[in-house]
Amino acid sequence: MDKASLRRRLLSSLSVFEGKEKESEIIRETLLSLPLYRSAETILAFAPLSSEPDISPLLSDPRILLPFITGEGTMEFGKGRLKRNSLGFLEPEDRRREEYKEAIMLTPLLGADRLCHRIGRGKGFYDRYIEENGYRLFKIGLAFTVSIVDEIPVEDNDMALDMVITGDGSIFKRKGTDISTDAVDL
C-alpha cells in the first residue's frame, strides 16, 4: 500500500476509534514506568491532536520542550505559552529555540509497525529533525493499537524510531537499540 492510501486508511480508523482515552492513559502509564523516561534531563514532546494519544497531562513537566516551525520551514523545540500555528498545531508562542545536550523525543504518528518505522502526516518535519539530531535523541513513538500495521512503506528519507509504545501497553524496540527495558526486540 502506498503512503497516501495508508495515511487515509489510518486517519479514517483513528476518526472512529473509541478507545482513545483509555489507551492514552495506558500509554502515559507505560511511558512513566520507563527508567529512561524518569531519568531524562530533556524530553521533546508534542501538543496532541485529537487523532494522537493524549499526553497533555505530562506537558507541565519542566523538562518538556515542544516543537515549533520556523520561518525557514524547519522544526525546533522551545517552551512557553502555546498558540495554534497555520498548520493547526499548538506550538510555543515565543518560538525561541531551547538548547539541550541529549533528549528523549516523544514522536507523534499516524501509524507504526513492529520494526519501529512510522508514518506521519507527510510534511517530513520529524524525519528532517531526526536526521539532523538523531545522534542525541532516543526516539519513542506513541501509538494507539489501531495505528499498528504490518508494514510501513519506508523511503530513504524516513527515520526509524528506537521504540514504540502502544495503547495496550506493548513496547516494540528497534533491533540493535541499546536500552534496558522489558521491550520486545524484533
Coordinates of N, CA, C and O in Angstrom, one line a residue:
M1 N 0.9 -1.2 0.0 CA 0.0 0.0 0.0 C 0.9 1.2 0.0 O 1.9 1.3 0.7
D2 N 0.6 2.2 -0.8 CA 1.4 3.5 -0.9 C 1.1 4.3 0.4 O 0.1 4.1 1.0
K3 N 1.9 5.3 0.6 CA 1.8 6.1 1.8 C 0.5 6.9 1.9 O -0.1 7.0 2.9
A4 N 0.2 7.5 0.8 CA -1.1 8.3 0.7 C -2.3 7.5 1.1 O -3.1 7.9 1.9
S5 N -2.4 6.3 0.5 CA -3.5 5.4 0.9 C -3.5 4.9 2.3 O -4.5 4.9 3.0
L6 N -2.3 4.6 2.8 CA -2.1 4.2 4.2 C -2.5 5.4 5.1 O -3.2 5.1 6.1
R7 N -2.1 6.6 4.8 CA -2.5 7.7 5.7 C -4.0 7.9 5.7 O -4.6 8.1 6.8
R8 N -4.6 7.8 4.6 CA -6.1 7.9 4.5 C -6.8 6.8 5.4 O -7.7 7.1 6.1
R9 N -6.3 5.6 5.2 CA -6.8 4.5 6.0 C -6.7 4.7 7.5 O -7.6 4.5 8.3
L10 N -5.5 5.1 7.9 CA -5.2 5.3 9.3 C -6.0 6.5 9.9 O -6.6 6.4 11.0
L11 N -6.1 7.6 9.1 CA -6.9 8.7 9.6 C -8.4 8.3 9.7 O -9.1 8.7 10.7
S12 N -8.9 7.5 8.8 CA -10.3 7.0 8.9 C -10.4 6.1 10.2 O -11.4 6.3 10.9
S13 N -9.5 5.2 10.4 CA -9.6 4.4 11.6 C -9.5 5.2 12.9 O -10.3 4.9 13.8
L14 N -8.6 6.2 12.9 CA -8.5 7.0 14.1 C -9.7 7.9 14.3 O -10.0 8.2 15.5
S15 N -10.4 8.3 13.3 CA -11.5 9.2 13.5 C -12.7 8.5 14.1 O -13.5 9.2 14.8
V16 N -12.8 7.2 14.0 CA -13.9 6.5 14.7 C -13.4 5.6 15.9 O -14.3 5.0 16.5
F17 N -12.2 5.6 16.2 CA -11.7 4.8 17.3 C -12.2 5.4 18.6 O -12.0 6.6 18.9
E18 N -12.8 4.5 19.4 CA -13.5 5.0 20.6 C -12.6 4.7 21.9 O -13.0 5.1 23.0
G19 N -11.4 4.1 21.7 CA -10.6 3.8 22.9 C -9.5 4.8 23.2 O -8.6 4.5 23.9
K20 N -9.6 6.0 22.6 CA -8.5 6.9 22.7 C -8.2 7.3 24.2 O -7.0 7.4 24.6
E21 N -9.2 7.6 25.0 CA -9.0 8.0 26.4 C -8.3 6.9 27.2 O -7.3 7.1 27.9
K22 N -8.9 5.7 27.1 CA -8.3 4.5 27.8 C -6.9 4.2 27.4 O -6.0 4.1 28.2
E23 N -6.7 4.2 26.1 CA -5.3 3.8 25.6 C -4.3 5.0 25.8 O -3.2 4.7 26.1
S24 N -4.8 6.2 25.8 CA -3.9 7.3 26.2 C -3.4 7.2 27.6 O -2.2 7.4 27.9
E25 N -4.3 6.8 28.5 CA -3.9 6.6 29.9 C -2.8 5.4 30.0 O -1.8 5.6 30.7
I26 N -3.1 4.4 29.3 CA -2.1 3.2 29.3 C -0.8 3.7 28.7 O 0.3 3.3 29.3
I27 N -0.8 4.4 27.6 CA 0.5 4.9 27.0 C 1.2 5.8 28.0 O 2.4 5.7 28.2
R28 N 0.5 6.7 28.7 CA 1.2 7.6 29.7 C 1.8 6.8 30.8 O 2.9 7.0 31.2
E29 N 1.0 5.8 31.3 CA 1.5 5.0 32.5 C 2.7 4.2 32.0 O 3.7 4.1 32.8
T30 N 2.7 3.6 30.9 CA 3.8 2.8 30.4 C 5.0 3.7 30.2 O 6.1 3.4 30.6
L31 N 4.8 4.9 29.6 CA 5.9 5.8 29.5 C 6.5 6.2 30.8 O 7.8 6.2 31.0
L32 N 5.7 6.5 31.8 CA 6.1 7.0 33.1 C 6.8 5.8 33.9 O 7.6 6.1 34.8
S33 N 6.6 4.6 33.5 CA 7.2 3.5 34.2 C 8.6 3.2 33.7 O 9.4 2.5 34.3
L34 N 9.0 3.8 32.5 CA 10.3 3.6 32.0 C 11.4 4.3 32.7 O 11.4 5.6 32.8
P35 N 12.4 3.6 33.3 CA 13.5 4.3 33.9 C 14.2 5.4 33.0 O 14.6 6.5 33.4
L36 N 14.3 5.1 31.7 CA 14.8 6.0 30.7 C 14.1 7.3 30.7 O 14.7 8.4 30.7
Y37 N 12.7 7.3 30.8 CA 11.9 8.5 30.8 C 12.1 9.2 32.1 O 12.3 10.4 32.1
R38 N 12.0 8.5 33.2 CA 12.1 9.1 34.5 C 13.5 9.8 34.7 O 13.5 10.8 35.4
S39 N 14.5 9.3 34.1 CA 15.9 9.9 34.4 C 16.3 10.9 33.3 O 17.3 11.5 33.4
A40 N 15.5 11.1 32.3 CA 15.8 12.0 31.2 C 15.9 13.5 31.7 O 15.1 13.9 32.5
E41 N 16.9 14.2 31.2 CA 17.0 15.6 31.6 C 16.2 16.5 30.7 O 15.7 17.5 31.1
T42 N 16.0 16.1 29.4 CA 15.2 16.8 28.5 C 14.3 15.8 27.7 O 14.7 14.8 27.3
I43 N 13.0 16.3 27.6 CA 12.0 15.5 26.8 C 11.4 16.4 25.8 O 10.8 17.4 26.1
L44 N 11.6 16.0 24.5 CA 10.9 16.6 23.4 C 9.6 16.0 23.2 O 9.5 14.8 23.0
A45 N 8.5 16.7 23.3 CA 7.2 16.2 23.3 C 6.4 16.9 22.2 O 6.9 17.5 21.3
F46 N 5.0 16.8 22.2 CA 4.2 17.4 21.3 C 2.8 17.7 21.9 O 2.4 17.0 22.9
A47 N 2.2 18.7 21.5 CA 0.8 19.0 22.0 C -0.1 18.2 21.1 O -0.2 18.4 19.9
P48 N -0.8 17.2 21.6 CA -1.5 16.2 20.8 C -2.7 16.8 20.0 O -3.5 17.6 20.6
L49 N -2.9 16.3 18.8 CA -4.1 16.5 18.1 C -5.1 15.4 18.5 O -4.8 14.4 19.2
S50 N -6.3 15.5 18.1 CA -7.4 14.6 18.5 C -7.1 13.2 18.0 O -7.6 12.2 18.6
S51 N -6.3 13.0 17.0 CA -6.0 11.7 16.5 C -4.8 11.1 17.1 O -4.4 10.0 16.7
E52 N -4.2 11.8 18.1 CA -3.0 11.3 18.7 C -3.2 11.0 20.2 O -4.1 11.6 20.8
P53 N -2.4 10.1 20.8 CA -2.5 9.9 22.2 C -2.4 11.1 23.0 O -1.6 12.0 22.8
D54 N -3.3 11.3 24.0 CA -3.4 12.5 24.8 C -2.3 12.4 25.9 O -2.4 11.7 26.9
I55 N -1.2 13.1 25.6 CA -0.1 13.2 26.6 C -0.1 14.5 27.3 O 0.8 14.9 28.1
S56 N -1.2 15.3 27.1 CA -1.3 16.7 27.7 C -1.1 16.7 29.2 O -0.5 17.6 29.7
P57 N -1.5 15.6 30.0 CA -1.2 15.7 31.4 C 0.3 15.7 31.8 O 0.7 16.1 32.9
L58 N 1.1 15.3 30.8 CA 2.6 15.2 31.0 C 3.3 16.5 30.7 O 4.4 16.8 31.0
L59 N 2.6 17.4 30.0 CA 3.2 18.6 29.4 C 3.6 19.7 30.4 O 4.3 20.6 30.1
S60 N 3.2 19.5 31.7 CA 3.6 20.5 32.7 C 4.9 20.2 33.3 O 5.5 21.0 34.0
D61 N 5.5 19.1 32.9 CA 6.8 18.7 33.4 C 7.8 19.7 32.9 O 7.9 20.0 31.7
P62 N 8.6 20.3 33.8 CA 9.6 21.3 33.3 C 10.7 20.9 32.4 O 11.3 21.7 31.7
R63 N 10.8 19.5 32.2 CA 11.8 19.0 31.3 C 11.3 19.0 29.9 O 12.1 18.8 28.9
I64 N 10.1 19.3 29.7 CA 9.4 19.2 28.3 C 9.7 20.4 27.5 O 9.6 21.5 27.9
L65 N 10.1 20.1 26.2 CA 10.2 21.1 25.2 C 9.2 20.7 24.1 O 9.0 19.5 23.8
L66 N 8.5 21.7 23.5 CA 7.6 21.5 22.4 C 8.0 22.0 21.1 O 8.7 23.0 21.0
P67 N 7.6 21.4 20.0 CA 8.0 21.8 18.7 C 7.3 23.1 18.2 O 6.2 23.4 18.5
F68 N 8.1 23.8 17.3 CA 7.5 24.9 16.6 C 8.2 24.9 15.2 O 9.3 24.4 15.0
I69 N 7.5 25.5 14.2 CA 8.0 25.6 12.9 C 8.6 27.0 12.7 O 7.9 27.9 12.9
T70 N 9.8 27.0 12.2 CA 10.5 28.3 12.0 C 10.0 28.9 10.7 O 9.4 28.2 9.8
G71 N 10.4 30.2 10.4 CA 10.1 30.8 9.2 C 10.7 30.1 8.0 O 10.3 30.3 6.9
E72 N 11.8 29.4 8.2 CA 12.5 28.7 7.2 C 11.9 27.3 6.9 O 12.4 26.5 6.1
G73 N 10.9 26.9 7.7 CA 10.2 25.7 7.5 C 10.9 24.5 8.2 O 10.6 23.3 7.9
T74 N 11.7 24.8 9.2 CA 12.3 23.7 9.9 C 11.7 23.6 11.3 O 11.0 24.6 11.7
M75 N 11.8 22.5 12.0 CA 11.2 22.3 13.3 C 12.3 22.5 14.4 O 13.4 22.0 14.2
E76 N 12.0 23.3 15.4 CA 12.8 23.5 16.6 C 12.0 23.2 17.8 O 10.8 23.0 17.7
F77 N 12.6 23.2 19.0 CA 11.9 22.9 20.2 C 12.1 24.1 21.2 O 13.2 24.6 21.3
G78 N 11.0 24.4 21.9 CA 11.1 25.5 22.9 C 10.1 25.3 24.0 O 9.4 24.3 24.1
K79 N 9.9 26.4 24.8 CA 9.0 26.4 25.9 C 8.1 27.6 25.8 O 8.4 28.5 25.0
G80 N 7.1 27.7 26.7 CA 6.3 28.9 26.8 C 4.8 28.6 26.5 O 4.4 27.4 26.2
R81 N 4.0 29.6 26.6 CA 2.6 29.6 26.3 C 2.4 29.1 24.8 O 3.1 29.5 23.9
L82 N 1.3 28.3 24.6 CA 1.1 27.7 23.3 C 0.1 28.5 22.5 O -0.9 29.1 23.1
K83 N 0.3 28.6 21.2 CA -0.7 29.1 20.3 C -0.8 28.2 19.1 O 0.1 27.5 18.8
R84 N -1.9 28.3 18.4 CA -2.1 27.4 17.2 C -1.4 28.1 16.0 O -1.6 29.3 15.7
N85 N -0.6 27.3 15.2 CA 0.0 27.8 14.1 C -0.8 27.6 12.8 O -2.0 27.1 12.9
S86 N -0.3 28.0 11.7 CA -1.1 28.0 10.4 C -1.4 26.5 10.0 O -2.3 26.3 9.2
L87 N -0.7 25.5 10.5 CA -0.9 24.1 10.2 C -1.9 23.5 11.1 O -2.3 22.3 11.0
G88 N -2.3 24.2 12.2 CA -3.3 23.7 13.1 C -2.7 23.1 14.3 O -3.4 22.6 15.2
F89 N -1.4 23.2 14.5 CA -0.7 22.6 15.7 C -0.5 23.6 16.7 O -0.2 24.8 16.4
L90 N -0.5 23.2 18.0 CA -0.1 24.1 19.1 C 1.4 24.2 19.2 O 2.0 23.1 19.1
E91 N 1.9 25.3 19.3 CA 3.4 25.5 19.4 C 3.7 26.6 20.4 O 2.9 27.5 20.6
P92 N 4.9 26.7 20.9 CA 5.3 27.8 21.8 C 5.2 29.1 21.1 O 5.7 29.3 20.0
E93 N 4.5 30.0 21.8 CA 4.3 31.3 21.2 C 5.5 32.2 20.9 O 5.7 32.8 19.9
D94 N 6.5 32.1 21.8 CA 7.7 33.0 21.6 C 8.7 32.4 20.6 O 9.6 33.1 20.2
R95 N 8.6 31.1 20.3 CA 9.4 30.5 19.2 C 10.9 30.7 19.4 O 11.6 31.0 18.5
R96 N 11.3 30.5 20.6 CA 12.7 30.6 21.0 C 13.3 29.2 21.2 O 12.8 28.5 22.0
R97 N 14.3 28.9 20.4 CA 14.9 27.5 20.5 C 15.6 27.3 21.8 O 16.4 28.2 22.2
E98 N 15.3 26.2 22.5 CA 16.0 25.9 23.7 C 17.1 24.9 23.4 O 16.9 24.0 22.5
E99 N 18.3 25.1 24.0 CA 19.4 24.2 23.8 C 19.3 23.0 24.7 O 18.8 23.1 25.8
Y100 N 19.8 21.9 24.3 CA 19.8 20.7 25.1 C 21.0 19.8 24.6 O 21.4 19.9 23.4
K101 N 21.5 18.9 25.5 CA 22.6 18.1 25.1 C 22.1 16.8 24.5 O 22.6 16.4 23.4
E102 N 21.2 16.1 25.1 CA 20.5 14.9 24.6 C 19.1 14.9 25.2 O 18.8 15.5 26.2
A103 N 18.3 14.1 24.5 CA 16.8 14.1 24.9 C 16.1 12.8 24.5 O 16.6 12.1 23.6
I104 N 15.0 12.6 25.2 CA 14.1 11.6 24.7 C 13.1 12.4 23.8 O 12.7 13.5 24.2
M105 N 12.8 11.9 22.6 CA 11.8 12.5 21.8 C 10.5 11.7 21.7 O 10.6 10.5 21.2
L106 N 9.4 12.2 22.2 CA 8.1 11.6 22.1 C 7.6 12.0 20.7 O 7.5 13.2 20.4
T107 N 7.3 11.0 19.9 CA 7.0 11.3 18.5 C 5.6 11.0 18.1 O 5.2 9.8 18.3
P108 N 4.9 11.9 17.6 CA 3.5 11.7 17.1 C 3.6 10.9 15.8 O 4.6 10.9 15.1
L109 N 2.5 10.2 15.5 CA 2.5 9.4 14.3 C 1.0 9.0 14.0 O 0.2 9.1 14.8
L110 N 0.8 8.7 12.7 CA -0.5 8.1 12.3 C -0.4 6.6 12.4 O -1.4 6.0 12.7
G111 N 0.7 6.1 12.1 CA 0.9 4.6 12.1 C 2.3 4.2 12.4 O 3.3 5.0 12.2
A112 N 2.5 3.0 12.8 CA 3.8 2.4 13.1 C 3.7 0.9 12.9 O 2.7 0.3 12.9
D113 N 4.9 0.3 12.6 CA 5.0 -1.1 12.5 C 5.9 -1.6 13.7 O 6.4 -0.8 14.4
R114 N 5.9 -2.9 13.8 CA 6.7 -3.5 14.9 C 8.2 -3.4 14.8 O 8.9 -3.7 15.7
L115 N 8.7 -2.9 13.6 CA 10.1 -2.6 13.4 C 10.4 -1.2 13.7 O 11.5 -0.7 13.4
C116 N 9.5 -0.5 14.3 CA 9.6 0.9 14.7 C 9.8 1.9 13.5 O 10.3 3.0 13.7
H117 N 9.2 1.6 12.4 CA 9.0 2.6 11.3 C 7.7 3.3 11.6 O 6.8 2.7 12.1
R118 N 7.7 4.6 11.2 CA 6.5 5.4 11.5 C 6.0 6.0 10.2 O 6.8 6.2 9.3
I119 N 4.8 6.4 10.2 CA 4.3 7.2 9.1 C 3.6 8.4 9.8 O 2.8 8.2 10.7
G120 N 3.9 9.6 9.4 CA 3.3 10.8 10.0 C 2.4 11.4 9.0 O 1.8 10.7 8.2
R121 N 2.2 12.7 9.1 CA 1.2 13.4 8.3 C 1.8 13.8 6.9 O 1.0 14.4 6.1
G122 N 3.0 13.5 6.6 CA 3.6 13.7 5.3 C 4.3 15.0 5.1 O 4.8 15.3 3.9
K123 N 4.5 15.8 6.1 CA 5.3 17.1 5.9 C 6.8 16.9 6.1 O 7.6 17.7 5.7
G124 N 7.2 15.8 6.8 CA 8.6 15.5 6.9 C 9.3 16.2 8.0 O 10.6 16.1 8.1
F125 N 8.6 17.0 8.8 CA 9.3 17.8 9.9 C 10.1 16.9 10.9 O 11.2 17.2 11.2
Y126 N 9.5 15.8 11.3 CA 10.1 14.9 12.3 C 11.3 14.2 11.6 O 12.3 14.0 12.2
D127 N 11.1 13.7 10.4 CA 12.2 13.0 9.7 C 13.4 13.9 9.6 O 14.5 13.4 9.8
R128 N 13.2 15.1 9.1 CA 14.3 16.0 8.9 C 15.0 16.3 10.3 O 16.2 16.4 10.4
Y129 N 14.2 16.6 11.3 CA 14.8 16.9 12.6 C 15.6 15.7 13.1 O 16.7 15.8 13.6
I130 N 15.0 14.5 13.0 CA 15.7 13.3 13.5 C 17.0 13.1 12.6 O 18.0 12.7 13.2
E131 N 16.9 13.3 11.3 CA 18.1 13.1 10.5 C 19.3 14.0 11.0 O 20.4 13.6 11.0
E132 N 18.9 15.2 11.3 CA 19.9 16.2 11.8 C 20.4 15.9 13.2 O 21.5 16.2 13.6
N133 N 19.5 15.5 14.1 CA 19.7 15.5 15.5 C 19.7 14.1 16.1 O 19.8 13.9 17.4
G134 N 19.5 13.1 15.3 CA 19.3 11.7 15.8 C 20.4 11.2 16.7 O 20.1 10.4 17.6
Y135 N 21.6 11.6 16.6 CA 22.7 11.2 17.4 C 22.5 11.5 18.9 O 23.1 10.9 19.7
R136 N 21.7 12.5 19.2 CA 21.5 12.9 20.6 C 20.0 12.6 21.0 O 19.6 13.2 22.1
L137 N 19.3 11.8 20.3 CA 17.9 11.5 20.6 C 17.6 10.0 20.8 O 18.2 9.2 20.1
F138 N 16.8 9.7 21.8 CA 16.2 8.4 21.9 C 14.7 8.6 21.5 O 14.0 9.3 22.2
K139 N 14.3 8.1 20.4 CA 13.0 8.4 19.8 C 11.9 7.3 20.1 O 12.1 6.2 19.8
I140 N 10.9 7.8 20.8 CA 9.8 6.9 21.2 C 8.5 7.4 20.5 O 8.0 8.5 20.7
G141 N 7.9 6.5 19.7 CA 6.6 6.7 19.1 C 5.5 6.3 20.0 O 5.7 5.3 20.7
L142 N 4.4 7.0 20.0 CA 3.3 6.7 20.8 C 2.1 6.4 19.9 O 1.7 7.3 19.1
A143 N 1.6 5.2 20.0 CA 0.6 4.7 19.0 C -0.6 4.1 19.7 O -0.5 3.2 20.5
F144 N -1.8 4.4 19.2 CA -3.0 3.7 19.5 C -2.9 2.3 18.9 O -2.1 2.1 17.9
T145 N -3.6 1.3 19.4 CA -3.5 -0.1 18.8 C -4.0 -0.1 17.4 O -3.4 -0.8 16.6
V146 N -4.9 0.8 17.0 CA -5.4 0.8 15.6 C -4.4 1.4 14.7 O -4.5 1.4 13.5
S147 N -3.3 2.0 15.2 CA -2.2 2.6 14.4 C -1.1 1.7 14.1 O -0.2 2.0 13.4
I148 N -1.1 0.5 14.7 CA -0.1 -0.5 14.4 C -0.5 -1.3 13.2 O -1.6 -1.9 13.1
V149 N 0.4 -1.3 12.2 CA 0.1 -2.0 10.9 C 1.3 -3.0 10.7 O 2.3 -2.9 11.3
D150 N 1.1 -3.9 9.8 CA 2.1 -4.9 9.5 C 3.4 -4.3 8.9 O 4.4 -4.8 9.3
E151 N 3.2 -3.3 8.0 CA 4.4 -2.8 7.4 C 4.2 -1.3 7.0 O 3.1 -1.0 6.4
I152 N 5.1 -0.5 7.3 CA 5.1 0.9 6.9 C 6.0 1.0 5.6 O 7.2 0.5 5.7
P153 N 5.6 1.5 4.5 CA 6.4 1.7 3.4 C 7.5 2.7 3.8 O 7.3 3.8 4.3
V154 N 8.8 2.3 3.6 CA 9.9 3.1 4.0 C 10.7 3.7 2.8 O 11.0 2.9 1.9
E155 N 11.0 5.0 2.8 CA 11.8 5.6 1.8 C 13.1 6.0 2.4 O 13.3 6.0 3.7
D156 N 14.1 6.4 1.6 CA 15.4 6.8 2.1 C 15.4 7.9 3.2 O 16.2 7.9 4.1
N157 N 14.5 8.8 3.1 CA 14.4 9.9 4.0 C 13.6 9.7 5.3 O 13.4 10.5 6.1
D158 N 13.0 8.5 5.4 CA 12.2 8.1 6.6 C 13.2 7.6 7.7 O 14.0 6.7 7.5
M159 N 13.0 8.2 8.9 CA 13.8 7.9 10.0 C 13.1 6.9 11.0 O 12.0 7.2 11.3
A160 N 13.7 5.8 11.3 CA 13.1 4.9 12.2 C 13.1 5.4 13.7 O 14.0 6.2 14.0
L161 N 12.2 4.9 14.5 CA 12.2 5.2 15.9 C 13.0 4.2 16.6 O 13.3 3.1 16.1
D162 N 13.3 4.4 17.9 CA 14.0 3.5 18.7 C 13.0 2.5 19.4 O 13.4 1.4 19.7
M163 N 11.8 3.1 19.7 CA 10.8 2.3 20.4 C 9.5 2.8 20.1 O 9.3 4.0 19.7
V164 N 8.5 1.9 20.2 CA 7.1 2.3 20.0 C 6.3 1.8 21.2 O 6.4 0.6 21.6
I165 N 5.5 2.7 21.9 CA 4.7 2.3 23.0 C 3.2 2.3 22.5 O 2.8 3.3 21.9
T166 N 2.5 1.2 22.7 CA 1.2 1.1 22.1 C 0.1 1.3 23.2 O 0.4 1.1 24.4
G167 N -1.1 1.4 22.8 CA -2.3 1.7 23.7 C -2.6 0.5 24.5 O -3.5 0.6 25.4
D168 N -2.1 -0.7 24.3 CA -2.3 -1.9 25.2 C -1.1 -2.1 26.1 O -1.1 -3.1 26.8
G169 N -0.2 -1.2 26.1 CA 1.0 -1.3 27.0 C 2.1 -2.0 26.4 O 3.2 -2.2 27.0
S170 N 2.0 -2.5 25.1 CA 3.1 -3.2 24.4 C 4.2 -2.2 24.1 O 4.0 -1.0 23.9
I171 N 5.4 -2.7 24.1 CA 6.6 -1.9 23.8 C 7.3 -2.7 22.7 O 7.7 -3.8 22.9
F172 N 7.5 -2.0 21.5 CA 8.3 -2.6 20.5 C 9.6 -1.8 20.4 O 9.6 -0.6 20.5
K173 N 10.7 -2.5 20.3 CA 12.1 -1.9 20.3 C 12.7 -2.2 19.0 O 12.7 -3.4 18.6
R174 N 13.4 -1.2 18.4 CA 14.1 -1.5 17.1 C 15.3 -2.4 17.4 O 16.0 -2.2 18.4
K175 N 15.5 -3.3 16.5 CA 16.6 -4.2 16.7 C 17.9 -3.5 16.7 O 18.1 -2.5 15.9
G176 N 18.7 -3.8 17.7 CA 20.0 -3.1 17.8 C 20.0 -1.9 18.8 O 21.0 -1.3 19.1
T177 N 18.8 -1.6 19.2 CA 18.7 -0.4 20.1 C 19.2 -0.8 21.5 O 18.8 -1.8 22.1
D178 N 20.1 -0.1 22.0 CA 20.8 -0.4 23.2 C 20.1 0.3 24.4 O 20.4 1.4 24.8
I179 N 19.1 -0.4 24.9 CA 18.3 0.1 26.0 C 17.8 -1.0 26.9 O 17.4 -2.0 26.3
S180 N 17.9 -0.9 28.1 CA 17.5 -2.0 29.0 C 16.0 -1.7 29.4 O 15.8 -0.8 30.2
T181 N 15.1 -2.5 28.9 CA 13.7 -2.4 29.2 C 13.2 -3.8 29.1 O 13.8 -4.8 28.8
D182 N 11.9 -4.0 29.4 CA 11.2 -5.2 29.1 C 10.7 -5.3 27.7 O 9.8 -6.0 27.4
A183 N 11.2 -4.4 26.8 CA 10.7 -4.3 25.5 C 10.9 -5.6 24.7 O 11.8 -6.4 24.9
V184 N 10.1 -5.7 23.7 CA 10.2 -6.8 22.7 C 11.2 -6.3 21.7 O 11.1 -5.3 21.1
D185 N 12.2 -7.1 21.5 CA 13.3 -6.8 20.5 C 13.0 -7.6 19.2 O 13.3 -8.8 19.2
L186 N 12.5 -6.9 18.2 CA 12.1 -7.6 17.0 C 13.2 -7.3 15.9 O 13.7 -6.3 15.8

